[in-house]
Amino acid sequence: MSDVITIGSATMDVFVECDDANIVSVRLKDRSTDFMSYPYGSKLEIADFDTQVGGGGVNTATNFANLGFSTSAIFKVGDDIYSQGLFDFFRDKKVNLKSVIQDKSDSTGFSIILTSFEGDRTVLAHRGANAHIKKSEIDFNAIKEAKLLYIAPLNGDSNKVLDDIVKFAKENDTSVCFNAGTTGIKKGFKYLEKILKLADVVVMNKEEASMATGITLRQDTKEEKFSNELVHPDLKEMFKKLKVSDYQIIVITDGKHGAYAYNGKQYFYCPPFDGPVTSTLGAGDAFASTFCASIAKWGIDIEKALRAGSINSAGVVSVFGATQGLLNFDEISKKMDETPDFKVIIENA
């Protein structure tokens, strides 16, 4: 029996940093978009290069185990050099892999991560086996025996198992933390609502929350300055639409701008924890899983969970690799004690 079981993707990640990458911003009246660009047709020098394992299932299982929880993982891989690299990675990690699915006819997920001078990244992803998890392949008994099921974003056809695993977990008193992904969100809010109703904690980034709810954050105008408010009015509307059950906690992350949470009575804003940024890959996984782990460890203390998530994600972005900078709870608590001014701001709903 495990404290936590995670389900999500597993990939081999290749990080590429090139000093010739350009950041191009395109701004319209109601939105802005940033692009990473390279001179067309050129051969460019790589400034730095590294290979690490990644994927939401791998990243979050590694984090939960590092935080001291007995942890099992469900992900799907092929039978190739990349799957061997993933299994080698877990040799010194305290993660139970008996529920991992291996398919010789499929390929292991593979990603190329292009990193900018700002530390942000663009990911070129081959989903491989990650997109082909079937209901018949899932170890439901392991979910039944766990105290917490953490669902990382599922890709492609794998998303079809969401209904069954969430319903099964709730029927067997396994708490559910749901980190929604774009595949499920694109199915529409009516589909997503069925999952939301059964999740104890729901985590999305701002772009995913906007896509899920159909609500777009308005930009500042001469007449209205939304940026002067702690929580943007449109963000509040997103929270209200996403919170479909009274017991839920909804979290919306906003990258380098911090994270927000809502429990039906209060809005919480946590700024990012200060530190160097090398690569942002894995920051979202670290934040979301640490938030859920903190609730499991300390009870429903949203302020403390937000601070813990921010501190741990700051550790991840300080180095290459989605799991390389992870901290344990002792290290997180020490940083909390050392930075008493790092606080969460609360506003009544």
Coordinates of C-alpha atoms in Angstrom, one line a residue:
M1 CA 0.0 0.0 0.0
S2 CA 1.3 3.4 -1.0
D3 CA 0.5 6.8 0.5
V4 CA 0.4 8.3 -3.1
I5 CA 0.0 6.9 -6.5
T6 CA 0.6 9.1 -9.6
I7 CA -0.5 8.6 -13.2
G8 CA 0.9 10.7 -16.0
S9 CA 3.5 10.8 -18.8
A10 CA 7.1 9.6 -18.9
T11 CA 9.7 11.0 -21.3
M12 CA 13.3 11.3 -22.0
D13 CA 14.1 15.0 -22.2
V14 CA 16.9 16.6 -24.2
F15 CA 17.7 20.2 -23.1
V16 CA 19.2 22.5 -25.7
E17 CA 20.3 26.1 -24.9
C18 CA 21.2 28.4 -27.7
D19 CA 22.3 32.0 -27.2
D20 CA 21.0 32.9 -30.6
A21 CA 17.4 32.3 -29.6
N22 CA 15.2 35.4 -29.9
I23 CA 12.1 36.3 -27.9
V24 CA 9.5 37.9 -30.2
S25 CA 6.4 39.5 -28.6
V26 CA 3.2 40.0 -30.5
R27 CA 0.6 42.1 -28.7
L28 CA -3.0 42.6 -29.6
K29 CA -5.7 44.7 -27.9
D30 CA -6.9 41.8 -25.7
R31 CA -3.9 39.5 -25.5
S32 CA -0.2 39.1 -26.0
T33 CA 1.9 36.1 -27.2
D34 CA 5.6 35.5 -27.0
F35 CA 7.5 33.4 -29.6
M36 CA 11.0 31.8 -29.5
S37 CA 12.7 32.2 -32.9
Y38 CA 15.9 31.3 -34.6
P39 CA 17.4 32.7 -37.9
Y40 CA 15.8 30.7 -40.7
G41 CA 18.1 28.3 -42.5
S42 CA 21.0 28.8 -40.2
K43 CA 23.3 26.4 -38.4
L44 CA 23.6 27.6 -34.8
E45 CA 26.0 26.8 -32.0
I46 CA 24.5 25.1 -28.9
A47 CA 25.6 26.9 -25.7
D48 CA 24.6 24.0 -23.3
F49 CA 23.2 20.5 -23.7
D50 CA 21.8 17.9 -21.2
T51 CA 19.7 14.8 -21.1
Q52 CA 17.2 14.1 -18.2
V53 CA 14.1 12.1 -17.6
G54 CA 10.8 13.9 -17.4
G55 CA 7.1 13.9 -17.9
G56 CA 4.4 14.6 -15.4
G57 CA 4.1 11.1 -14.1
V58 CA 7.9 10.8 -13.5
N59 CA 8.3 14.3 -12.1
T60 CA 5.5 14.1 -9.6
A61 CA 6.3 10.5 -8.4
T62 CA 9.9 11.6 -7.8
N63 CA 8.7 14.6 -5.9
F64 CA 6.3 12.8 -3.7
A65 CA 8.9 10.2 -2.8
N66 CA 11.5 12.9 -2.1
L67 CA 9.0 14.5 0.2
G68 CA 8.8 11.3 2.2
F69 CA 5.7 9.6 0.9
S70 CA 5.6 6.0 0.0
T71 CA 4.9 6.3 -3.7
S72 CA 3.8 4.2 -6.7
A73 CA 3.6 5.3 -10.3
I74 CA 1.6 4.5 -13.4
F75 CA 3.0 5.5 -16.7
K76 CA 3.5 3.8 -20.1
V77 CA 6.8 3.3 -22.0
G78 CA 8.1 1.3 -24.9
D79 CA 10.9 -1.2 -24.9
D80 CA 13.8 0.9 -26.1
I81 CA 16.9 2.8 -25.0
Y82 CA 14.8 5.6 -23.6
S83 CA 12.7 3.3 -21.4
Q84 CA 15.9 1.8 -20.1
G85 CA 17.1 5.3 -19.3
L86 CA 13.9 5.9 -17.3
F87 CA 14.2 2.6 -15.3
D88 CA 17.9 3.4 -14.6
F89 CA 16.8 6.8 -13.2
F90 CA 14.5 5.2 -10.7
R91 CA 17.1 2.7 -9.4
D92 CA 18.0 5.0 -6.5
K93 CA 14.5 6.6 -6.1
K94 CA 12.0 5.2 -3.6
V95 CA 9.2 4.7 -6.2
N96 CA 7.3 1.5 -6.7
L97 CA 7.2 0.7 -10.4
K98 CA 5.1 -2.5 -10.3
S99 CA 2.2 -0.7 -12.0
V100 CA 4.3 0.8 -14.8
I101 CA 3.0 -0.4 -18.3
Q102 CA 5.6 -1.5 -20.9
D103 CA 4.6 -2.1 -24.5
K104 CA 7.2 -3.5 -26.9
S105 CA 5.1 -2.3 -29.9
D106 CA 5.2 1.3 -28.8
S107 CA 7.9 3.9 -28.3
T108 CA 8.9 5.8 -25.2
G109 CA 8.0 9.5 -25.0
F110 CA 10.8 11.8 -26.1
S111 CA 11.1 15.6 -25.9
I112 CA 13.5 18.3 -27.1
I113 CA 13.4 21.4 -24.8
L114 CA 14.6 24.6 -26.4
T115 CA 15.6 27.0 -23.5
S116 CA 15.9 30.8 -23.9
F117 CA 18.2 33.2 -22.2
E118 CA 15.3 34.1 -19.9
G119 CA 15.1 30.5 -18.7
D120 CA 11.7 29.8 -20.3
R121 CA 11.3 27.1 -22.8
T122 CA 9.6 25.6 -25.8
V123 CA 9.0 21.9 -25.9
L124 CA 9.0 19.7 -29.0
A125 CA 7.2 16.6 -27.8
H126 CA 6.8 13.1 -29.2
R127 CA 4.1 11.5 -27.0
G128 CA 4.7 7.9 -27.9
A129 CA 3.3 5.4 -25.4
N130 CA 2.2 8.3 -23.2
A131 CA -0.8 8.8 -25.5
H132 CA -1.9 5.1 -25.5
I133 CA -2.8 4.1 -21.9
K134 CA -5.8 1.8 -21.9
K135 CA -8.2 1.1 -19.1
S136 CA -7.3 -2.6 -19.2
E137 CA -3.7 -1.8 -18.4
I138 CA -4.3 0.2 -15.3
D139 CA -3.6 -1.3 -11.9
F140 CA -6.9 -0.3 -10.2
N141 CA -6.0 -2.2 -7.0
A142 CA -3.0 0.0 -6.5
I143 CA -5.3 3.1 -6.8
K144 CA -7.7 1.5 -4.3
E145 CA -4.9 0.9 -1.8
A146 CA -3.4 4.4 -2.0
K147 CA -4.5 7.3 0.2
L148 CA -4.0 9.9 -2.6
L149 CA -4.2 9.7 -6.4
Y150 CA -2.3 12.4 -8.2
I151 CA -3.3 12.8 -11.8
A152 CA -0.8 14.6 -14.0
P153 CA -1.9 15.7 -17.5
L154 CA -2.7 12.7 -19.8
N155 CA -2.2 12.9 -23.5
G156 CA -4.1 11.7 -26.5
D157 CA -6.2 8.5 -26.1
S158 CA -4.9 8.1 -22.5
N159 CA -7.3 10.9 -21.5
K160 CA -10.2 8.5 -22.0
V161 CA -9.3 6.7 -18.8
L162 CA -9.8 9.8 -16.6
D163 CA -13.5 9.2 -16.0
D164 CA -13.0 5.7 -14.8
I165 CA -10.0 6.2 -12.6
V166 CA -11.4 9.3 -10.8
K167 CA -14.8 7.6 -10.2
F168 CA -13.0 4.5 -9.0
A169 CA -10.8 6.5 -6.6
K170 CA -13.7 8.3 -5.0
E171 CA -15.7 5.1 -4.6
N172 CA -12.8 3.7 -2.7
D173 CA -12.0 6.8 -0.5
T174 CA -8.8 7.7 -2.3
S175 CA -8.4 11.5 -2.4
V176 CA -7.8 13.0 -5.8
C177 CA -5.5 15.8 -6.9
F178 CA -6.1 16.7 -10.5
N179 CA -3.7 18.6 -12.6
A180 CA -5.7 19.2 -15.8
G181 CA -4.1 19.1 -19.2
T182 CA -5.1 20.6 -22.5
T183 CA -6.3 17.3 -24.0
G184 CA -9.1 17.0 -21.5
I185 CA -9.8 20.7 -21.4
K186 CA -10.4 20.7 -25.2
K187 CA -13.2 18.3 -24.8
G188 CA -15.3 21.1 -23.3
F189 CA -16.4 22.2 -19.9
K190 CA -19.3 19.7 -19.7
Y191 CA -16.8 16.8 -20.0
L192 CA -14.3 18.4 -17.6
E193 CA -17.0 19.2 -15.0
K194 CA -17.5 15.4 -14.4
I195 CA -13.9 15.2 -13.3
L196 CA -13.8 18.4 -11.4
K197 CA -16.8 17.3 -9.2
L198 CA -14.8 14.3 -7.9
A199 CA -11.4 16.1 -7.3
D200 CA -10.3 17.4 -3.9
V201 CA -7.7 19.7 -5.4
V202 CA -7.6 21.0 -8.9
V203 CA -4.6 22.7 -10.4
M204 CA -4.4 24.5 -13.7
N205 CA -2.2 27.2 -15.2
K206 CA -3.8 30.5 -16.2
E207 CA -3.9 29.6 -19.9
E208 CA -5.5 26.2 -19.2
A209 CA -8.1 27.9 -16.8
S210 CA -9.0 30.4 -19.5
M211 CA -9.4 27.6 -22.1
A212 CA -11.5 25.5 -19.7
T213 CA -13.8 28.3 -18.7
G214 CA -13.9 30.3 -21.9
I215 CA -13.0 33.4 -19.8
T216 CA -10.2 35.7 -21.1
L217 CA -8.4 38.1 -18.7
R218 CA -8.9 41.6 -19.9
Q219 CA -5.9 43.8 -20.4
D220 CA -5.5 47.2 -18.7
T221 CA -7.1 50.2 -20.5
K222 CA -7.1 53.9 -19.9
E223 CA -10.5 53.5 -18.1
E224 CA -9.8 50.3 -16.1
K225 CA -6.6 49.2 -14.4
F226 CA -7.1 45.5 -13.6
S227 CA -3.5 45.0 -12.6
N228 CA -4.0 47.2 -9.5
E229 CA -6.2 44.5 -8.0
L230 CA -4.8 41.5 -6.0
V231 CA -6.9 39.1 -8.0
H232 CA -8.1 40.0 -11.5
P233 CA -11.9 40.1 -11.7
D234 CA -11.8 37.7 -14.6
L235 CA -9.6 35.3 -12.6
K236 CA -12.2 35.3 -9.9
E237 CA -14.8 34.3 -12.4
M238 CA -12.6 31.5 -13.6
F239 CA -12.3 30.2 -10.0
K240 CA -16.1 30.4 -9.4
K241 CA -16.8 28.4 -12.6
L242 CA -14.1 25.8 -11.8
K243 CA -15.2 25.2 -8.2
V244 CA -18.1 22.9 -8.7
S245 CA -18.0 21.2 -5.3
D246 CA -18.0 22.8 -1.9
Y247 CA -15.0 20.8 -0.5
Q248 CA -12.6 21.6 -3.4
I249 CA -9.6 23.8 -3.5
I250 CA -8.8 25.3 -6.9
V251 CA -5.3 26.5 -7.7
I252 CA -4.4 28.6 -10.8
T253 CA -0.7 29.2 -11.5
D254 CA 0.7 32.1 -13.4
G255 CA 4.3 31.2 -14.0
K256 CA 6.8 33.9 -13.0
H257 CA 3.9 36.0 -11.6
G258 CA 3.1 33.5 -8.8
A259 CA 0.0 31.4 -8.0
Y260 CA -3.6 31.8 -6.8
A261 CA -5.9 29.6 -4.8
Y262 CA -9.6 29.7 -3.9
N263 CA -11.6 27.7 -1.3
G264 CA -15.0 29.3 -1.8
K265 CA -14.5 31.8 1.0
Q266 CA -11.1 33.4 0.3
Y267 CA -8.7 34.1 -2.5
F268 CA -5.0 33.5 -1.9
Y269 CA -2.1 35.0 -3.8
C270 CA 1.4 33.6 -3.5
P271 CA 4.3 35.5 -5.2
P272 CA 7.1 33.5 -6.8
F273 CA 9.9 32.5 -4.4
D274 CA 13.0 34.5 -5.4
G275 CA 15.9 32.6 -7.0
P276 CA 17.9 32.0 -10.2
V277 CA 16.2 30.7 -13.3
T278 CA 17.9 28.2 -15.5
S279 CA 15.0 26.3 -17.0
T280 CA 11.3 26.4 -16.1
L281 CA 10.6 22.9 -17.2
G282 CA 9.1 20.9 -14.4
A283 CA 8.2 23.9 -12.3
G284 CA 4.5 23.3 -12.7
D285 CA 4.8 19.7 -11.7
A286 CA 6.9 20.6 -8.7
F287 CA 4.5 23.3 -7.6
A288 CA 1.3 21.3 -8.0
S289 CA 2.5 18.1 -6.5
T290 CA 4.1 19.9 -3.5
F291 CA 0.9 21.8 -2.9
C292 CA -1.1 18.5 -2.8
A293 CA 1.7 16.8 -0.7
S294 CA 1.6 19.7 1.8
I295 CA -2.2 19.4 2.2
A296 CA -1.7 15.7 2.8
K297 CA 1.0 16.3 5.4
W298 CA -0.1 19.5 7.2
G299 CA -3.9 19.5 6.6
I300 CA -5.8 22.2 4.8
D301 CA -3.4 25.0 5.3
I302 CA -3.6 26.7 1.9
E303 CA -1.1 29.5 2.8
K304 CA 1.6 27.0 3.9
A305 CA 0.9 24.7 0.9
L306 CA 1.3 27.7 -1.6
R307 CA 4.5 28.8 0.0
A308 CA 5.9 25.2 0.0
G309 CA 4.9 24.8 -3.7
S310 CA 6.6 28.0 -4.6
I311 CA 9.8 27.2 -2.7
N312 CA 10.1 23.8 -4.3
S313 CA 9.4 25.0 -7.8
A314 CA 12.1 27.6 -7.4
G315 CA 14.5 24.9 -6.6
V316 CA 13.6 23.1 -9.8
V317 CA 14.0 26.1 -12.1
S318 CA 17.4 26.9 -10.7
V319 CA 19.0 23.9 -12.5
F320 CA 18.5 21.9 -15.7
G321 CA 16.2 18.9 -15.3
A322 CA 12.7 18.7 -14.1
T323 CA 13.6 16.7 -10.9
Q324 CA 17.2 17.9 -10.2
G325 CA 16.4 20.7 -7.8
L326 CA 13.7 19.1 -5.7
L327 CA 13.7 19.8 -2.0
N328 CA 12.4 17.7 0.9
F329 CA 10.1 19.0 3.6
D330 CA 12.9 19.7 6.0
E331 CA 14.6 21.9 3.4
I332 CA 11.4 23.6 2.5
S333 CA 10.5 24.3 6.1
K334 CA 14.0 25.7 6.7
K335 CA 13.6 28.1 3.8
M336 CA 10.2 29.2 5.2
D337 CA 11.9 29.9 8.5
E338 CA 14.7 31.9 6.8
T339 CA 12.3 34.0 4.8
P340 CA 9.5 35.2 7.1
D341 CA 8.7 38.1 4.7
F342 CA 7.7 35.6 2.0
K343 CA 4.0 35.6 2.7
V344 CA 0.7 34.8 1.1
I345 CA -1.8 37.6 0.7
I346 CA -5.5 36.8 1.4
E347 CA -8.6 38.5 0.2
N348 CA -12.1 37.6 1.3
A349 CA -14.5 36.4 -1.5

